[in-house]
Amino acid sequence: MELFGLALALGTIGLVAGLVGAVIAAYATRSETSTLTSYVQHFAAGLIIAAATLDLIPEAIELGGGLSLIIGFVVGTAFMLMIRALLIRFGHSHSPGRGHDHSSHDHSGHSHAPVHDAAHAGADASINFRLVTALAIVVLIDGAIIGVAVSAGGAGALLIAVALSIELLFVAASTAGSTRAGGGSIGRSIGVSAFVAIMMPIGAVLGALVFAGVSAPMLVMGLGFGAAALLFTAVAELLVEAYEIKESTGTIAMAAAGFLLFLILMMLM
């Protein structure tokens, strides 16, 4: 129980950080939201790429790597592609260029869609379900990484939790900013981000439970799966949406800054 309590405590650091980031982004004025969202998404992508390439993959290689790492990475990529395909088929995104107007019109230009359907569609359009789901999965995996570190008894569990919590702060801010940019209310923006953020303590407890005492090949597979999920989300979701909103020298520099921050934290370990 002490092990799971520690995992929960470290995961809760991320939850608190995520809520802070969500509140800051949600209360940004509408004119600030698009620019802020792009900068934050680039920064979060830099952190996520660094977490995969500087932490998970090197640790997996150190534990043995080989076929187990390849299998885990391939399965992780396939899993994220499957999630993406399902969300494209059954969900939608509010990002520019992705939506379509399916309401019917007569020759005079009047819509026959019921008013309550239009209102419902407007509310749902503020949430990018594909991005939110992908980020929730990634944050759950982040939490599991904390749980693995706790189970292994390593001294770096706290620093890993702090680094991933910083990542979550920006991921939650990105989610809230994206929802606000799509026309969502402050409450909706914070609520969606809270859903993403709460995955970290849940993942931390599950990671400590599942990976306690597992064999090295299984642990390597789990790390490979996590690395693939992190890279997929950074490249296929965060950066794609960020470039649709705003692209500039400053946003690209933010991605580099996110990577550099995680690198510094890793060196401090």
mmCIF file of C-alpha atoms in Angstrom:
data_model
loop_
_atom_site.group_PDB
_atom_site.id
_atom_site.type_symbol
_atom_site.label_atom_id
_atom_site.label_comp_id
_atom_site.label_asym_id
_atom_site.label_seq_id
_atom_site.Cartn_x
_atom_site.Cartn_y
_atom_site.Cartn_z
ATOM 1 C CA MET A 1 0.000 0.000 0.000
ATOM 2 C CA GLU A 2 2.909 2.352 0.710
ATOM 3 C CA LEU A 3 4.135 1.837 -2.860
ATOM 4 C CA PHE A 4 0.765 2.719 -4.361
ATOM 5 C CA GLY A 5 0.410 5.696 -2.002
ATOM 6 C CA LEU A 6 3.740 7.092 -3.208
ATOM 7 C CA ALA A 7 2.750 6.550 -6.844
ATOM 8 C CA LEU A 8 -0.559 8.328 -6.233
ATOM 9 C CA ALA A 9 1.186 11.243 -4.508
ATOM 10 C CA LEU A 10 3.683 11.701 -7.346
ATOM 11 C CA GLY A 11 0.913 11.423 -9.936
ATOM 12 C CA THR A 12 -1.128 14.044 -8.103
ATOM 13 C CA ILE A 13 1.701 16.545 -8.617
ATOM 14 C CA GLY A 14 0.916 16.286 -12.315
ATOM 15 C CA LEU A 15 -2.822 16.681 -11.741
ATOM 16 C CA VAL A 16 -2.252 19.930 -9.826
ATOM 17 C CA ALA A 17 0.148 21.215 -12.495
ATOM 18 C CA GLY A 18 -2.366 20.359 -15.209
ATOM 19 C CA LEU A 19 -5.165 22.245 -13.465
ATOM 20 C CA VAL A 20 -2.928 25.297 -13.070
ATOM 21 C CA GLY A 21 -2.076 25.276 -16.770
ATOM 22 C CA ALA A 22 -5.724 24.790 -17.728
ATOM 23 C CA VAL A 23 -6.938 27.714 -15.632
ATOM 24 C CA ILE A 24 -4.268 30.057 -17.028
ATOM 25 C CA ALA A 25 -5.071 29.124 -20.639
ATOM 26 C CA ALA A 26 -8.846 29.152 -20.122
ATOM 27 C CA TYR A 27 -8.825 32.703 -18.725
ATOM 28 C CA ALA A 28 -6.724 34.085 -21.558
ATOM 29 C CA THR A 29 -8.691 36.548 -23.646
ATOM 30 C CA ARG A 30 -10.111 35.271 -26.929
ATOM 31 C CA SER A 31 -7.669 37.413 -28.934
ATOM 32 C CA GLU A 32 -4.760 35.842 -27.044
ATOM 33 C CA THR A 33 -6.008 32.263 -27.208
ATOM 34 C CA SER A 34 -4.908 31.242 -30.713
ATOM 35 C CA THR A 35 -1.360 32.549 -30.367
ATOM 36 C CA LEU A 36 -1.014 31.182 -26.831
ATOM 37 C CA THR A 37 -2.334 27.777 -27.904
ATOM 38 C CA SER A 38 0.204 27.438 -30.717
ATOM 39 C CA TYR A 39 3.134 28.432 -28.502
ATOM 40 C CA VAL A 40 2.021 26.095 -25.715
ATOM 41 C CA GLN A 41 1.410 23.175 -28.090
ATOM 42 C CA HIS A 42 4.895 23.535 -29.568
ATOM 43 C CA PHE A 43 6.425 23.664 -26.093
ATOM 44 C CA ALA A 44 4.429 20.599 -24.984
ATOM 45 C CA ALA A 45 5.473 18.741 -28.137
ATOM 46 C CA GLY A 46 9.133 19.481 -27.388
ATOM 47 C CA LEU A 47 8.733 18.119 -23.863
ATOM 48 C CA ILE A 48 6.942 14.983 -25.061
ATOM 49 C CA ILE A 49 9.531 14.227 -27.768
ATOM 50 C CA ALA A 50 12.295 14.684 -25.191
ATOM 51 C CA ALA A 51 10.553 12.363 -22.722
ATOM 52 C CA ALA A 52 10.412 9.638 -25.376
ATOM 53 C CA THR A 53 13.886 10.033 -26.835
ATOM 54 C CA LEU A 54 15.896 11.002 -23.755
ATOM 55 C CA ASP A 55 14.171 8.940 -21.084
ATOM 56 C CA LEU A 56 12.056 5.998 -22.256
ATOM 57 C CA ILE A 57 14.071 4.697 -25.201
ATOM 58 C CA PRO A 58 17.514 4.952 -23.502
ATOM 59 C CA GLU A 59 16.107 3.232 -20.396
ATOM 60 C CA ALA A 60 14.641 0.460 -22.552
ATOM 61 C CA ILE A 61 17.975 -0.022 -24.336
ATOM 62 C CA GLU A 62 19.783 -0.130 -21.011
ATOM 63 C CA LEU A 63 17.404 -2.861 -19.815
ATOM 64 C CA GLY A 64 18.145 -5.000 -22.848
ATOM 65 C CA GLY A 65 16.321 -3.405 -25.772
ATOM 66 C CA GLY A 66 16.383 -5.724 -28.763
ATOM 67 C CA LEU A 67 13.271 -7.410 -30.081
ATOM 68 C CA SER A 68 11.188 -6.508 -27.018
ATOM 69 C CA LEU A 69 11.750 -2.794 -27.650
ATOM 70 C CA ILE A 70 10.903 -3.146 -31.345
ATOM 71 C CA ILE A 71 7.711 -5.083 -30.577
ATOM 72 C CA GLY A 72 6.621 -2.561 -27.953
ATOM 73 C CA PHE A 73 7.262 0.369 -30.283
ATOM 74 C CA VAL A 74 5.421 -1.244 -33.202
ATOM 75 C CA VAL A 75 2.447 -2.194 -31.017
ATOM 76 C CA GLY A 76 2.356 1.322 -29.543
ATOM 77 C CA THR A 77 2.364 2.915 -32.993
ATOM 78 C CA ALA A 78 -0.328 0.532 -34.249
ATOM 79 C CA PHE A 79 -2.444 1.241 -31.163
ATOM 80 C CA MET A 80 -2.263 5.011 -31.655
ATOM 81 C CA LEU A 81 -3.044 4.652 -35.372
ATOM 82 C CA MET A 82 -6.075 2.545 -34.486
ATOM 83 C CA ILE A 83 -7.268 5.123 -31.945
ATOM 84 C CA ARG A 84 -6.773 7.880 -34.520
ATOM 85 C CA ALA A 85 -8.706 5.964 -37.189
ATOM 86 C CA LEU A 86 -11.610 5.309 -34.807
ATOM 87 C CA LEU A 87 -11.751 8.959 -33.744
ATOM 88 C CA ILE A 88 -11.645 10.183 -37.344
ATOM 89 C CA ARG A 89 -14.510 7.849 -38.173
ATOM 90 C CA PHE A 90 -16.732 8.493 -35.160
ATOM 91 C CA GLY A 91 -15.443 11.798 -33.781
ATOM 92 C CA HIS A 92 -14.505 15.156 -35.164
ATOM 93 C CA SER A 93 -12.194 18.104 -34.698
ATOM 94 C CA HIS A 94 -12.873 21.819 -34.612
ATOM 95 C CA SER A 95 -9.595 22.678 -36.292
ATOM 96 C CA PRO A 96 -9.756 24.810 -39.426
ATOM 97 C CA GLY A 97 -10.236 22.863 -42.604
ATOM 98 C CA ARG A 98 -11.331 19.685 -40.838
ATOM 99 C CA GLY A 99 -14.975 20.389 -40.298
ATOM 100 C CA HIS A 100 -17.823 20.114 -42.796
ATOM 101 C CA ASP A 101 -21.261 21.643 -42.860
ATOM 102 C CA HIS A 102 -23.773 18.822 -43.136
ATOM 103 C CA SER A 103 -26.936 20.875 -42.593
ATOM 104 C CA SER A 104 -29.466 20.756 -45.402
ATOM 105 C CA HIS A 105 -30.694 23.915 -47.139
ATOM 106 C CA ASP A 106 -33.540 24.665 -49.474
ATOM 107 C CA HIS A 107 -33.209 26.791 -52.621
ATOM 108 C CA SER A 108 -33.827 29.975 -50.637
ATOM 109 C CA GLY A 109 -30.772 29.256 -48.456
ATOM 110 C CA HIS A 110 -32.711 28.454 -45.267
ATOM 111 C CA SER A 111 -31.497 25.582 -43.128
ATOM 112 C CA HIS A 112 -33.873 22.768 -42.172
ATOM 113 C CA ALA A 113 -31.682 21.603 -39.271
ATOM 114 C CA PRO A 114 -33.450 21.787 -35.886
ATOM 115 C CA VAL A 115 -32.304 24.606 -33.649
ATOM 116 C CA HIS A 116 -31.391 22.296 -30.769
ATOM 117 C CA ASP A 117 -29.259 20.153 -33.104
ATOM 118 C CA ALA A 118 -27.367 23.240 -34.209
ATOM 119 C CA ALA A 119 -26.780 24.299 -30.628
ATOM 120 C CA HIS A 120 -25.597 20.802 -29.705
ATOM 121 C CA ALA A 121 -23.215 20.722 -32.667
ATOM 122 C CA GLY A 122 -21.855 24.140 -31.709
ATOM 123 C CA ALA A 123 -21.110 22.974 -28.177
ATOM 124 C CA ASP A 124 -19.443 19.765 -29.315
ATOM 125 C CA ALA A 125 -17.420 21.591 -31.972
ATOM 126 C CA SER A 126 -15.459 23.386 -29.270
ATOM 127 C CA ILE A 127 -13.781 20.103 -28.278
ATOM 128 C CA ASN A 128 -11.194 18.407 -30.459
ATOM 129 C CA PHE A 129 -12.108 14.856 -29.404
ATOM 130 C CA ARG A 130 -9.246 13.274 -31.315
ATOM 131 C CA LEU A 131 -6.629 15.470 -29.676
ATOM 132 C CA VAL A 132 -8.174 15.168 -26.206
ATOM 133 C CA THR A 133 -8.350 11.372 -26.417
ATOM 134 C CA ALA A 134 -4.776 11.077 -27.696
ATOM 135 C CA LEU A 135 -3.501 13.363 -24.940
ATOM 136 C CA ALA A 136 -5.471 11.487 -22.268
ATOM 137 C CA ILE A 137 -3.829 8.240 -23.404
ATOM 138 C CA VAL A 138 -0.384 9.842 -23.385
ATOM 139 C CA VAL A 139 -0.900 11.303 -19.892
ATOM 140 C CA LEU A 140 -2.099 7.884 -18.693
ATOM 141 C CA ILE A 141 1.135 6.409 -20.079
ATOM 142 C CA ASP A 142 3.118 9.213 -18.416
ATOM 143 C CA GLY A 143 1.519 8.248 -15.121
ATOM 144 C CA ALA A 144 2.407 4.619 -15.740
ATOM 145 C CA ILE A 145 6.029 5.680 -16.271
ATOM 146 C CA ILE A 146 5.985 7.266 -12.820
ATOM 147 C CA GLY A 147 4.512 4.041 -11.430
ATOM 148 C CA VAL A 148 7.275 2.017 -13.084
ATOM 149 C CA ALA A 149 9.941 4.291 -11.567
ATOM 150 C CA VAL A 150 8.365 3.910 -8.135
ATOM 151 C CA SER A 151 8.152 0.115 -8.513
ATOM 152 C CA ALA A 152 11.812 -0.024 -9.509
ATOM 153 C CA GLY A 153 12.723 1.875 -6.345
ATOM 154 C CA GLY A 154 14.861 4.349 -8.251
ATOM 155 C CA ALA A 155 15.873 7.639 -6.682
ATOM 156 C CA GLY A 156 14.831 9.462 -9.852
ATOM 157 C CA ALA A 157 11.102 8.773 -9.459
ATOM 158 C CA LEU A 158 10.442 12.215 -7.965
ATOM 159 C CA LEU A 159 12.364 14.071 -10.675
ATOM 160 C CA ILE A 160 10.656 12.058 -13.404
ATOM 161 C CA ALA A 161 7.326 13.001 -11.824
ATOM 162 C CA VAL A 162 8.325 16.676 -11.719
ATOM 163 C CA ALA A 163 9.475 16.632 -15.359
ATOM 164 C CA LEU A 164 6.314 14.913 -16.565
ATOM 165 C CA SER A 165 4.212 17.266 -14.432
ATOM 166 C CA ILE A 166 5.782 20.249 -16.174
ATOM 167 C CA GLU A 167 4.938 18.554 -19.459
ATOM 168 C CA LEU A 168 1.349 18.042 -18.252
ATOM 169 C CA LEU A 169 1.038 21.700 -17.248
ATOM 170 C CA PHE A 170 1.656 22.685 -20.858
ATOM 171 C CA VAL A 171 -0.390 19.812 -22.302
ATOM 172 C CA ALA A 172 -3.395 20.822 -20.165
ATOM 173 C CA ALA A 173 -2.901 24.466 -21.114
ATOM 174 C CA SER A 174 -2.784 23.381 -24.755
ATOM 175 C CA THR A 175 -6.034 21.439 -24.349
ATOM 176 C CA ALA A 176 -7.796 24.335 -22.632
ATOM 177 C CA GLY A 177 -6.518 26.817 -25.200
ATOM 178 C CA SER A 178 -7.619 24.585 -28.060
ATOM 179 C CA THR A 179 -11.111 24.281 -26.574
ATOM 180 C CA ARG A 180 -11.357 28.046 -26.008
ATOM 181 C CA ALA A 181 -10.147 28.712 -29.562
ATOM 182 C CA GLY A 182 -12.987 26.491 -30.777
ATOM 183 C CA GLY A 183 -15.554 28.615 -28.957
ATOM 184 C CA GLY A 184 -15.794 26.651 -25.711
ATOM 185 C CA SER A 185 -16.586 28.288 -22.380
ATOM 186 C CA ILE A 186 -14.076 28.713 -19.561
ATOM 187 C CA GLY A 187 -15.782 25.951 -17.563
ATOM 188 C CA ARG A 188 -15.779 23.558 -20.522
ATOM 189 C CA SER A 189 -12.114 24.298 -21.242
ATOM 190 C CA ILE A 190 -11.044 23.606 -17.650
ATOM 191 C CA GLY A 191 -13.258 20.521 -17.446
ATOM 192 C CA VAL A 192 -11.790 18.940 -20.583
ATOM 193 C CA SER A 193 -8.256 19.665 -19.372
ATOM 194 C CA ALA A 194 -9.067 18.228 -15.938
ATOM 195 C CA PHE A 195 -10.172 15.008 -17.650
ATOM 196 C CA VAL A 196 -6.772 14.802 -19.356
ATOM 197 C CA ALA A 197 -4.843 15.728 -16.198
ATOM 198 C CA ILE A 198 -6.542 13.200 -13.902
ATOM 199 C CA MET A 199 -5.160 10.418 -16.084
ATOM 200 C CA MET A 200 -1.718 10.965 -14.519
ATOM 201 C CA PRO A 201 -2.483 9.807 -10.938
ATOM 202 C CA ILE A 202 -4.647 7.011 -12.348
ATOM 203 C CA GLY A 203 -1.793 5.898 -14.613
ATOM 204 C CA ALA A 204 0.750 6.156 -11.780
ATOM 205 C CA VAL A 205 -1.226 3.775 -9.572
ATOM 206 C CA LEU A 206 -1.904 1.374 -12.452
ATOM 207 C CA GLY A 207 1.769 1.456 -13.469
ATOM 208 C CA ALA A 208 2.913 0.636 -9.943
ATOM 209 C CA LEU A 209 0.363 -2.177 -9.804
ATOM 210 C CA VAL A 210 1.045 -3.736 -13.221
ATOM 211 C CA PHE A 211 4.830 -3.345 -13.438
ATOM 212 C CA ALA A 212 5.732 -4.351 -9.898
ATOM 213 C CA GLY A 213 7.956 -7.401 -10.275
ATOM 214 C CA VAL A 214 7.566 -7.902 -14.055
ATOM 215 C CA SER A 215 10.370 -9.370 -16.174
ATOM 216 C CA ALA A 216 12.838 -7.110 -17.976
ATOM 217 C CA PRO A 217 11.519 -7.942 -21.498
ATOM 218 C CA MET A 218 7.974 -6.989 -20.463
ATOM 219 C CA LEU A 219 9.220 -3.737 -18.959
ATOM 220 C CA VAL A 220 11.154 -2.962 -22.157
ATOM 221 C CA MET A 221 8.022 -3.599 -24.218
ATOM 222 C CA GLY A 222 6.061 -1.232 -21.994
ATOM 223 C CA LEU A 223 8.703 1.473 -22.386
ATOM 224 C CA GLY A 224 8.732 1.004 -26.167
ATOM 225 C CA PHE A 225 4.935 1.257 -26.265
ATOM 226 C CA GLY A 226 5.063 4.448 -24.212
ATOM 227 C CA ALA A 227 7.758 6.023 -26.399
ATOM 228 C CA ALA A 228 5.724 5.341 -29.541
ATOM 229 C CA ALA A 229 2.580 6.844 -28.001
ATOM 230 C CA LEU A 230 4.451 9.964 -26.921
ATOM 231 C CA LEU A 231 6.088 10.522 -30.320
ATOM 232 C CA PHE A 232 2.859 9.857 -32.201
ATOM 233 C CA THR A 233 0.921 12.391 -30.156
ATOM 234 C CA ALA A 234 3.599 15.073 -30.432
ATOM 235 C CA VAL A 235 4.000 14.740 -34.212
ATOM 236 C CA ALA A 236 0.541 13.665 -35.411
ATOM 237 C CA GLU A 237 -1.638 15.677 -33.038
ATOM 238 C CA LEU A 238 0.014 18.548 -31.158
ATOM 239 C CA LEU A 239 2.252 19.863 -33.937
ATOM 240 C CA VAL A 240 -0.359 19.333 -36.662
ATOM 241 C CA GLU A 241 -2.972 21.379 -34.806
ATOM 242 C CA ALA A 242 -0.408 23.975 -33.720
ATOM 243 C CA TYR A 243 0.648 24.644 -37.323
ATOM 244 C CA GLU A 244 -2.984 25.022 -38.358
ATOM 245 C CA ILE A 245 -3.384 27.770 -35.756
ATOM 246 C CA LYS A 246 -0.107 29.678 -36.062
ATOM 247 C CA GLU A 247 3.410 29.023 -37.327
ATOM 248 C CA SER A 248 6.366 31.317 -36.760
ATOM 249 C CA THR A 249 10.000 31.356 -35.738
ATOM 250 C CA GLY A 250 8.858 31.864 -32.158
ATOM 251 C CA THR A 251 6.639 28.766 -32.097
ATOM 252 C CA ILE A 252 9.444 26.602 -33.497
ATOM 253 C CA ALA A 253 11.778 27.997 -30.845
ATOM 254 C CA MET A 254 9.213 27.000 -28.195
ATOM 255 C CA ALA A 255 9.437 23.363 -29.319
ATOM 256 C CA ALA A 256 13.225 23.523 -28.948
ATOM 257 C CA ALA A 257 12.810 25.163 -25.534
ATOM 258 C CA GLY A 258 10.536 22.347 -24.372
ATOM 259 C CA PHE A 259 13.068 19.744 -25.470
ATOM 260 C CA LEU A 260 15.899 21.680 -23.795
ATOM 261 C CA LEU A 261 13.992 21.951 -20.509
ATOM 262 C CA PHE A 262 13.513 18.190 -20.308
ATOM 263 C CA LEU A 263 17.194 17.674 -21.253
ATOM 264 C CA ILE A 264 18.256 19.951 -18.375
ATOM 265 C CA LEU A 265 16.016 18.087 -15.943
ATOM 266 C CA MET A 266 17.467 14.758 -17.113
ATOM 267 C CA MET A 267 21.013 16.047 -16.571
ATOM 268 C CA LEU A 268 20.068 17.175 -13.065
ATOM 269 C CA MET A 269 19.083 13.579 -12.302
#
